[in-house]
mmCIF file of C-alpha atoms in Angstrom:
data_model
loop_
_atom_site.group_PDB
_atom_site.id
_atom_site.type_symbol
_atom_site.label_atom_id
_atom_site.label_comp_id
_atom_site.label_asym_id
_atom_site.label_seq_id
_atom_site.Cartn_x
_atom_site.Cartn_y
_atom_site.Cartn_z
ATOM 1 C CA UNK A 2 109.060 111.209 69.147
ATOM 2 C CA UNK A 3 106.506 113.256 70.949
ATOM 3 C CA UNK A 4 103.759 112.326 68.431
ATOM 4 C CA UNK A 5 104.620 108.650 68.727
ATOM 5 C CA UNK A 6 104.425 108.786 72.526
ATOM 6 C CA UNK A 7 101.166 110.784 72.461
ATOM 7 C CA UNK A 8 99.613 108.345 70.005
ATOM 8 C CA UNK A 9 100.697 105.473 72.210
ATOM 9 C CA UNK A 10 99.285 107.001 75.305
ATOM 10 C CA UNK A 11 96.066 108.025 73.747
ATOM 11 C CA UNK A 12 95.613 104.552 72.253
ATOM 12 C CA UNK A 13 96.183 103.122 75.709
ATOM 13 C CA UNK A 14 93.399 105.341 77.245
ATOM 14 C CA UNK A 15 91.091 104.357 74.406
ATOM 15 C CA UNK A 16 91.634 100.620 75.096
ATOM 16 C CA UNK A 17 90.867 101.191 78.752
ATOM 17 C CA UNK A 18 87.530 102.620 77.819
ATOM 18 C CA UNK A 19 86.484 98.806 77.765
ATOM 19 C CA UNK A 20 86.208 99.287 81.513
ATOM 20 C CA UNK A 21 82.577 99.719 80.969
ATOM 21 C CA UNK A 22 82.420 95.993 81.392
ATOM 22 C CA UNK A 23 82.582 96.438 85.140
ATOM 23 C CA UNK A 24 78.944 97.680 85.309
ATOM 24 C CA UNK A 25 77.612 95.376 82.641
ATOM 25 C CA UNK A 26 77.559 98.020 79.919
ATOM 26 C CA UNK A 27 78.932 97.511 76.407
ATOM 27 C CA UNK A 28 81.929 99.657 76.077
ATOM 28 C CA UNK A 29 81.478 102.613 73.647
ATOM 29 C CA UNK A 30 82.938 102.397 70.221
ATOM 30 C CA UNK A 31 86.531 103.435 70.223
ATOM 31 C CA UNK A 32 87.516 105.769 67.295
ATOM 32 C CA UNK A 33 91.014 105.528 65.774
ATOM 33 C CA UNK A 34 93.417 107.731 67.486
ATOM 34 C CA UNK A 35 93.957 111.007 65.480
ATOM 35 C CA UNK A 36 97.261 111.291 63.617
ATOM 36 C CA UNK A 37 97.465 115.165 63.743
ATOM 37 C CA UNK A 38 99.933 116.216 66.511
ATOM 38 C CA UNK A 39 97.745 119.036 67.724
ATOM 39 C CA UNK A 40 94.608 116.811 67.978
ATOM 40 C CA UNK A 41 96.574 114.031 69.706
ATOM 41 C CA UNK A 42 97.994 116.426 72.245
ATOM 42 C CA UNK A 43 94.594 118.222 72.718
ATOM 43 C CA UNK A 44 92.848 114.932 73.424
ATOM 44 C CA UNK A 45 95.536 113.954 75.987
ATOM 45 C CA UNK A 46 95.206 117.228 77.605
ATOM 46 C CA UNK A 47 91.517 116.964 77.941
ATOM 47 C CA UNK A 48 91.900 113.493 79.545
ATOM 48 C CA UNK A 49 94.544 114.749 81.861
ATOM 49 C CA UNK A 50 92.412 117.818 82.864
ATOM 50 C CA UNK A 51 89.457 115.742 83.629
ATOM 51 C CA UNK A 52 91.544 113.598 86.062
ATOM 52 C CA UNK A 53 93.379 116.627 87.612
ATOM 53 C CA UNK A 54 96.773 115.290 86.061
ATOM 54 C CA UNK A 55 99.336 118.106 85.295
ATOM 55 C CA UNK A 56 101.833 117.281 82.476
ATOM 56 C CA UNK A 57 104.874 119.300 82.115
ATOM 57 C CA UNK A 58 107.173 118.226 79.240
ATOM 58 C CA UNK A 59 109.640 120.955 79.883
ATOM 59 C CA UNK A 60 110.253 119.838 83.537
ATOM 60 C CA UNK A 61 109.845 116.146 82.510
ATOM 61 C CA UNK A 62 107.273 115.750 85.264
ATOM 62 C CA UNK A 63 103.623 114.535 85.795
ATOM 63 C CA UNK A 64 101.694 115.405 88.916
ATOM 64 C CA UNK A 65 98.344 114.281 90.470
ATOM 65 C CA UNK A 66 96.368 115.783 93.385
ATOM 66 C CA UNK A 67 96.346 113.399 96.304
ATOM 67 C CA UNK A 68 95.812 113.606 100.107
ATOM 68 C CA UNK A 69 97.710 112.065 103.011
ATOM 69 C CA UNK A 70 96.248 108.885 104.242
ATOM 70 C CA UNK A 71 96.326 107.330 107.662
ATOM 71 C CA UNK A 72 97.403 103.685 107.273
ATOM 72 C CA UNK A 73 96.386 101.222 109.916
ATOM 73 C CA UNK A 74 98.930 98.555 108.822
ATOM 74 C CA UNK A 75 102.567 98.528 107.715
ATOM 75 C CA UNK A 76 102.808 100.378 104.467
ATOM 76 C CA UNK A 77 102.677 98.277 101.259
ATOM 77 C CA UNK A 78 101.764 101.183 98.829
ATOM 78 C CA UNK A 79 103.258 104.654 98.521
ATOM 79 C CA UNK A 80 100.253 105.748 96.404
ATOM 80 C CA UNK A 81 96.900 104.329 95.736
ATOM 81 C CA UNK A 82 93.697 105.391 93.936
ATOM 82 C CA UNK A 83 90.551 105.722 95.939
ATOM 83 C CA UNK A 84 89.638 101.995 95.223
ATOM 84 C CA UNK A 85 93.057 100.765 96.390
ATOM 85 C CA UNK A 86 94.315 99.359 99.754
ATOM 86 C CA UNK A 87 94.049 102.590 101.907
ATOM 87 C CA UNK A 88 94.712 100.684 105.124
ATOM 88 C CA UNK A 89 98.381 100.144 103.807
ATOM 89 C CA UNK A 90 98.904 103.288 101.763
ATOM 90 C CA UNK A 91 100.548 106.652 102.388
ATOM 91 C CA UNK A 92 98.877 108.836 99.749
ATOM 92 C CA UNK A 93 95.490 108.484 98.022
ATOM 93 C CA UNK A 94 94.398 110.185 94.631
ATOM 94 C CA UNK A 95 91.195 110.230 92.744
ATOM 95 C CA UNK A 96 92.973 110.220 89.340
ATOM 96 C CA UNK A 97 92.056 107.375 87.107
ATOM 97 C CA UNK A 98 94.985 104.903 86.982
ATOM 98 C CA UNK A 99 94.820 104.266 83.140
ATOM 99 C CA UNK A 100 94.888 107.902 82.463
ATOM 100 C CA UNK A 101 97.792 108.480 84.864
ATOM 101 C CA UNK A 102 99.515 105.593 83.185
ATOM 102 C CA UNK A 103 99.095 107.238 79.909
ATOM 103 C CA UNK A 104 100.553 110.465 81.260
ATOM 104 C CA UNK A 105 103.652 108.409 82.306
ATOM 105 C CA UNK A 106 104.029 106.767 78.916
ATOM 106 C CA UNK A 107 103.685 110.165 77.295
ATOM 107 C CA UNK A 108 106.471 111.365 79.742
ATOM 108 C CA UNK A 109 108.708 108.726 78.332
ATOM 109 C CA UNK A 110 108.893 106.138 80.967
ATOM 110 C CA UNK A 111 109.538 102.695 79.480
ATOM 111 C CA UNK A 112 108.102 99.618 81.427
ATOM 112 C CA UNK A 113 110.630 97.675 83.293
ATOM 113 C CA UNK A 114 110.408 94.035 84.716
ATOM 114 C CA UNK A 115 108.802 93.177 88.029
ATOM 115 C CA UNK A 116 110.672 91.155 90.720
ATOM 116 C CA UNK A 117 110.814 87.404 90.173
ATOM 117 C CA UNK A 118 111.126 84.486 92.571
ATOM 118 C CA UNK A 119 112.771 81.075 92.097
ATOM 119 C CA UNK A 120 112.964 78.335 94.717
ATOM 120 C CA UNK A 121 116.551 77.240 95.573
ATOM 121 C CA UNK A 122 117.649 73.806 94.467
ATOM 122 C CA UNK A 123 118.466 72.006 96.423
ATOM 123 C CA UNK A 124 116.219 73.461 99.074
ATOM 124 C CA UNK A 125 117.964 74.556 102.291
ATOM 125 C CA UNK A 126 117.393 72.345 105.313
ATOM 126 C CA UNK A 127 114.901 73.125 107.975
ATOM 127 C CA UNK A 128 117.691 73.960 110.271
ATOM 128 C CA UNK A 129 119.153 76.382 107.695
ATOM 129 C CA UNK A 130 115.797 78.040 107.165
ATOM 130 C CA UNK A 131 115.396 78.463 110.969
ATOM 131 C CA UNK A 132 118.905 80.029 111.055
ATOM 132 C CA UNK A 133 117.809 82.719 108.511
ATOM 133 C CA UNK A 134 118.699 81.219 105.115
ATOM 134 C CA UNK A 135 116.237 82.368 102.496
ATOM 135 C CA UNK A 136 114.611 79.329 100.522
ATOM 136 C CA UNK A 137 113.858 81.720 97.621
ATOM 137 C CA UNK A 138 116.179 83.522 95.110
ATOM 138 C CA UNK A 139 114.767 86.898 94.440
ATOM 139 C CA UNK A 140 115.644 88.844 91.369
ATOM 140 C CA UNK A 141 114.814 92.575 91.960
ATOM 141 C CA UNK A 142 112.801 94.723 89.526
ATOM 142 C CA UNK A 143 114.810 95.863 86.612
ATOM 143 C CA UNK A 144 114.563 98.962 84.398
ATOM 144 C CA UNK A 145 115.300 102.658 84.112
ATOM 145 C CA UNK A 146 114.627 104.355 87.495
ATOM 146 C CA UNK A 147 112.414 107.358 87.846
ATOM 147 C CA UNK A 148 111.914 109.623 90.829
ATOM 148 C CA UNK A 149 109.046 111.180 92.920
ATOM 149 C CA UNK A 150 108.516 114.067 95.243
ATOM 150 C CA UNK A 151 105.503 115.373 97.134
ATOM 151 C CA UNK A 152 104.504 119.035 97.527
ATOM 152 C CA UNK A 153 102.224 120.649 100.020
ATOM 153 C CA UNK A 154 101.741 123.906 102.008
ATOM 154 C CA UNK A 155 102.633 123.978 105.627
ATOM 155 C CA UNK A 156 100.401 125.561 108.425
ATOM 156 C CA UNK A 157 101.910 128.969 107.564
ATOM 157 C CA UNK A 158 101.088 128.561 103.870
ATOM 158 C CA UNK A 159 104.669 128.081 102.876
ATOM 159 C CA UNK A 160 105.461 125.615 100.141
ATOM 160 C CA UNK A 161 107.169 122.283 101.232
ATOM 161 C CA UNK A 162 108.565 119.567 98.889
ATOM 162 C CA UNK A 163 110.299 116.327 99.899
ATOM 163 C CA UNK A 164 111.714 113.309 98.204
ATOM 164 C CA UNK A 165 109.203 110.473 98.806
ATOM 165 C CA UNK A 166 112.088 108.617 100.382
ATOM 166 C CA UNK A 167 112.260 111.032 103.199
ATOM 167 C CA UNK A 168 108.671 110.276 104.013
ATOM 168 C CA UNK A 169 109.165 106.513 104.264
ATOM 169 C CA UNK A 170 110.589 104.865 107.469
ATOM 170 C CA UNK A 171 112.764 101.752 107.234
ATOM 171 C CA UNK A 172 111.619 99.991 110.401
ATOM 172 C CA UNK A 173 114.806 97.993 110.311
ATOM 173 C CA UNK A 174 116.947 101.064 110.962
ATOM 174 C CA UNK A 175 114.372 103.369 112.223
ATOM 175 C CA UNK A 176 115.645 105.901 109.645
ATOM 176 C CA UNK A 177 114.225 107.266 106.315
ATOM 177 C CA UNK A 178 114.772 104.689 103.622
ATOM 178 C CA UNK A 179 118.124 104.718 101.780
ATOM 179 C CA UNK A 180 119.631 102.665 98.896
ATOM 180 C CA UNK A 181 116.176 102.779 97.123
ATOM 181 C CA UNK A 182 115.147 103.221 93.560
ATOM 182 C CA UNK A 183 111.845 103.003 91.638
ATOM 183 C CA UNK A 184 111.018 101.186 88.499
ATOM 184 C CA UNK A 185 107.990 101.943 86.229
ATOM 185 C CA UNK A 186 106.009 98.710 85.417
ATOM 186 C CA UNK A 187 102.930 100.165 83.495
ATOM 187 C CA UNK A 188 100.381 97.788 84.991
ATOM 188 C CA UNK A 189 98.599 95.164 82.682
ATOM 189 C CA UNK A 190 95.469 94.407 80.794
ATOM 190 C CA UNK A 191 93.581 91.262 81.710
ATOM 191 C CA UNK A 192 90.137 89.667 81.435
ATOM 192 C CA UNK A 193 88.099 89.995 84.674
ATOM 193 C CA UNK A 194 84.967 88.343 83.623
ATOM 194 C CA UNK A 195 84.603 85.334 81.243
ATOM 195 C CA UNK A 196 83.547 86.377 77.680
ATOM 196 C CA UNK A 197 84.356 90.008 78.471
ATOM 197 C CA UNK A 198 87.096 92.251 76.927
ATOM 198 C CA UNK A 199 90.315 92.717 78.754
ATOM 199 C CA UNK A 200 90.475 95.771 81.037
ATOM 200 C CA UNK A 201 93.262 97.704 82.812
ATOM 201 C CA UNK A 202 93.502 95.977 86.032
ATOM 202 C CA UNK A 203 94.715 99.069 88.097
ATOM 203 C CA UNK A 204 91.370 100.733 87.275
ATOM 204 C CA UNK A 205 89.677 97.940 89.242
ATOM 205 C CA UNK A 206 92.104 97.512 92.102
ATOM 206 C CA UNK A 207 93.412 101.067 92.494
ATOM 207 C CA UNK A 208 96.872 100.148 93.637
ATOM 208 C CA UNK A 209 99.518 102.426 91.984
ATOM 209 C CA UNK A 210 103.065 102.543 93.539
ATOM 210 C CA UNK A 211 104.142 99.607 95.797
ATOM 211 C CA UNK A 212 106.990 99.711 98.405
ATOM 212 C CA UNK A 213 107.430 96.008 98.447
ATOM 213 C CA UNK A 214 107.555 93.185 95.705
ATOM 214 C CA UNK A 215 104.109 92.313 94.671
ATOM 215 C CA UNK A 216 102.939 89.929 91.936
ATOM 216 C CA UNK A 217 101.272 89.991 89.475
ATOM 217 C CA UNK A 218 102.363 93.612 88.408
ATOM 218 C CA UNK A 219 98.925 95.087 88.291
ATOM 219 C CA UNK A 220 100.251 98.141 89.818
ATOM 220 C CA UNK A 221 102.060 100.949 87.882
ATOM 221 C CA UNK A 222 105.444 101.040 89.694
ATOM 222 C CA UNK A 223 107.552 99.372 92.484
ATOM 223 C CA UNK A 224 110.287 100.080 94.841
ATOM 224 C CA UNK A 225 113.639 98.466 94.555
ATOM 225 C CA UNK A 226 115.397 97.802 97.845
ATOM 226 C CA UNK A 227 117.254 94.875 99.547
ATOM 227 C CA UNK A 228 114.369 94.593 101.992
ATOM 228 C CA UNK A 229 111.444 95.169 99.632
ATOM 229 C CA UNK A 230 110.454 91.500 99.890
ATOM 230 C CA UNK A 231 109.327 92.232 103.394
ATOM 231 C CA UNK A 232 105.841 93.882 103.270
ATOM 232 C CA UNK A 233 106.016 94.597 107.098
ATOM 233 C CA UNK A 234 109.159 96.781 107.075
ATOM 234 C CA UNK A 235 107.805 100.068 106.052
ATOM 235 C CA UNK A 236 106.079 103.048 107.886
ATOM 236 C CA UNK A 237 106.050 106.886 107.704
ATOM 237 C CA UNK A 238 108.394 109.477 108.989
ATOM 238 C CA UNK A 239 107.550 112.469 111.177
ATOM 239 C CA UNK A 240 108.106 114.749 107.962
ATOM 240 C CA UNK A 241 104.756 113.519 106.608
ATOM 241 C CA UNK A 242 102.004 116.157 107.102
ATOM 242 C CA UNK A 243 98.765 115.343 108.975
ATOM 243 C CA UNK A 244 96.202 112.972 107.417
ATOM 244 C CA UNK A 245 93.891 114.488 104.921
ATOM 245 C CA UNK A 246 96.464 117.222 103.960
ATOM 246 C CA UNK A 247 96.157 118.022 100.166
ATOM 247 C CA UNK A 248 99.314 117.447 98.296
ATOM 248 C CA UNK A 249 100.719 117.326 94.879
ATOM 249 C CA UNK A 250 102.321 113.938 94.093
ATOM 250 C CA UNK A 251 104.889 114.414 91.361
ATOM 251 C CA UNK A 252 106.651 111.765 89.064
ATOM 252 C CA UNK A 253 109.793 112.951 87.604
ATOM 253 C CA UNK A 254 111.556 111.169 84.559
ATOM 254 C CA UNK A 255 115.068 112.207 85.802
ATOM 255 C CA UNK A 256 116.868 112.862 89.064
ATOM 256 C CA UNK A 257 115.585 116.084 90.632
ATOM 257 C CA UNK A 258 117.557 118.700 92.455
ATOM 258 C CA UNK A 259 116.180 117.447 95.772
ATOM 259 C CA UNK A 260 117.204 113.969 94.945
ATOM 260 C CA UNK A 261 120.711 114.976 94.038
ATOM 261 C CA UNK A 262 121.114 116.995 97.200
ATOM 262 C CA UNK A 263 119.842 114.076 99.264
ATOM 263 C CA UNK A 264 122.178 111.720 97.604
ATOM 264 C CA UNK A 265 125.170 113.943 98.320
ATOM 265 C CA UNK A 266 124.027 114.441 101.918
ATOM 266 C CA UNK A 267 123.667 110.765 102.444
ATOM 267 C CA UNK A 268 127.127 110.248 101.037
ATOM 268 C CA UNK A 269 128.816 112.737 103.259
ATOM 269 C CA UNK A 270 127.025 111.102 106.405
ATOM 270 C CA UNK A 271 128.214 107.714 105.283
ATOM 271 C CA UNK A 272 131.795 109.123 104.859
ATOM 272 C CA UNK A 273 131.695 110.784 108.183
ATOM 273 C CA UNK A 274 130.461 107.640 109.840
ATOM 274 C CA UNK A 275 133.093 105.361 108.234
ATOM 275 C CA UNK A 276 135.793 107.871 109.313
ATOM 276 C CA UNK A 277 134.559 108.089 112.897
ATOM 277 C CA UNK A 278 136.750 106.464 115.629
ATOM 278 C CA UNK A 279 135.283 104.450 118.557
ATOM 279 C CA UNK A 280 136.432 107.286 120.923
ATOM 280 C CA UNK A 281 135.292 110.204 118.758
ATOM 281 C CA UNK A 282 132.955 112.391 120.781
ATOM 282 C CA UNK A 283 134.135 111.111 124.247
ATOM 283 C CA UNK A 284 136.125 113.153 126.721
ATOM 284 C CA UNK A 285 139.814 112.223 127.389
ATOM 285 C CA UNK A 286 140.445 109.465 129.855
ATOM 286 C CA UNK A 287 137.596 107.276 128.568
ATOM 287 C CA UNK A 288 134.883 108.891 130.505
ATOM 288 C CA UNK A 289 131.183 108.436 129.635
#
């Protein structure tokens, strides 16, 4: 299984070498991927090291170095590469998207399906649309969820790690985002210039993980949320460290301890809220 994933990932990186088309150069000849397990893993390790990507199969995690960005507009991307939409992104990495994607493939993430849109038939009337009826039927992204955390050191040099959800603000609730999941898409290959070979689009655009539904799925992953169609609904929380802080952005194949604790904490908070009475917390006699 490990060898098959490594061979697939290495073949993907090799195919992305065709990116030489962006500067007018002919892409170098791609040699067949080695079949020896040690050679396959050695080549992948070399690619990862070059891009600063850490691959930990035991912990089922892939991490990349990044820095905290300072977006000027509502957040559309959790993570971008340096070529990406920095004015709408929380974190920026220098790692090459195609190599990062190969690491995620090697980790065992399987590409899911992006969100789709279909117009309602019959279409709602103008009055209904003005009243808030959505003229579009949205099918959320589908696939096996994965998880992400971010690590850094605070001002005293102590390690800090948070689920990415705690760093994203839902502007509808003014609270960190809840009822959210993340689906790996894998990006796509496409032809940029006529009569040129296909290239990995994310290497050109630099957009990696979106927090809203964007099409086509040139990015590597997307958020799933009831309000993810709204690209103006997301901002950052006070937990986010200052701009330019160096961080380690981590992709996890399975639920982390932090995520399990967060899920349990939110469940208890929801239970407590549901069990609260209208007079709870007020002095006897109905005083303010």
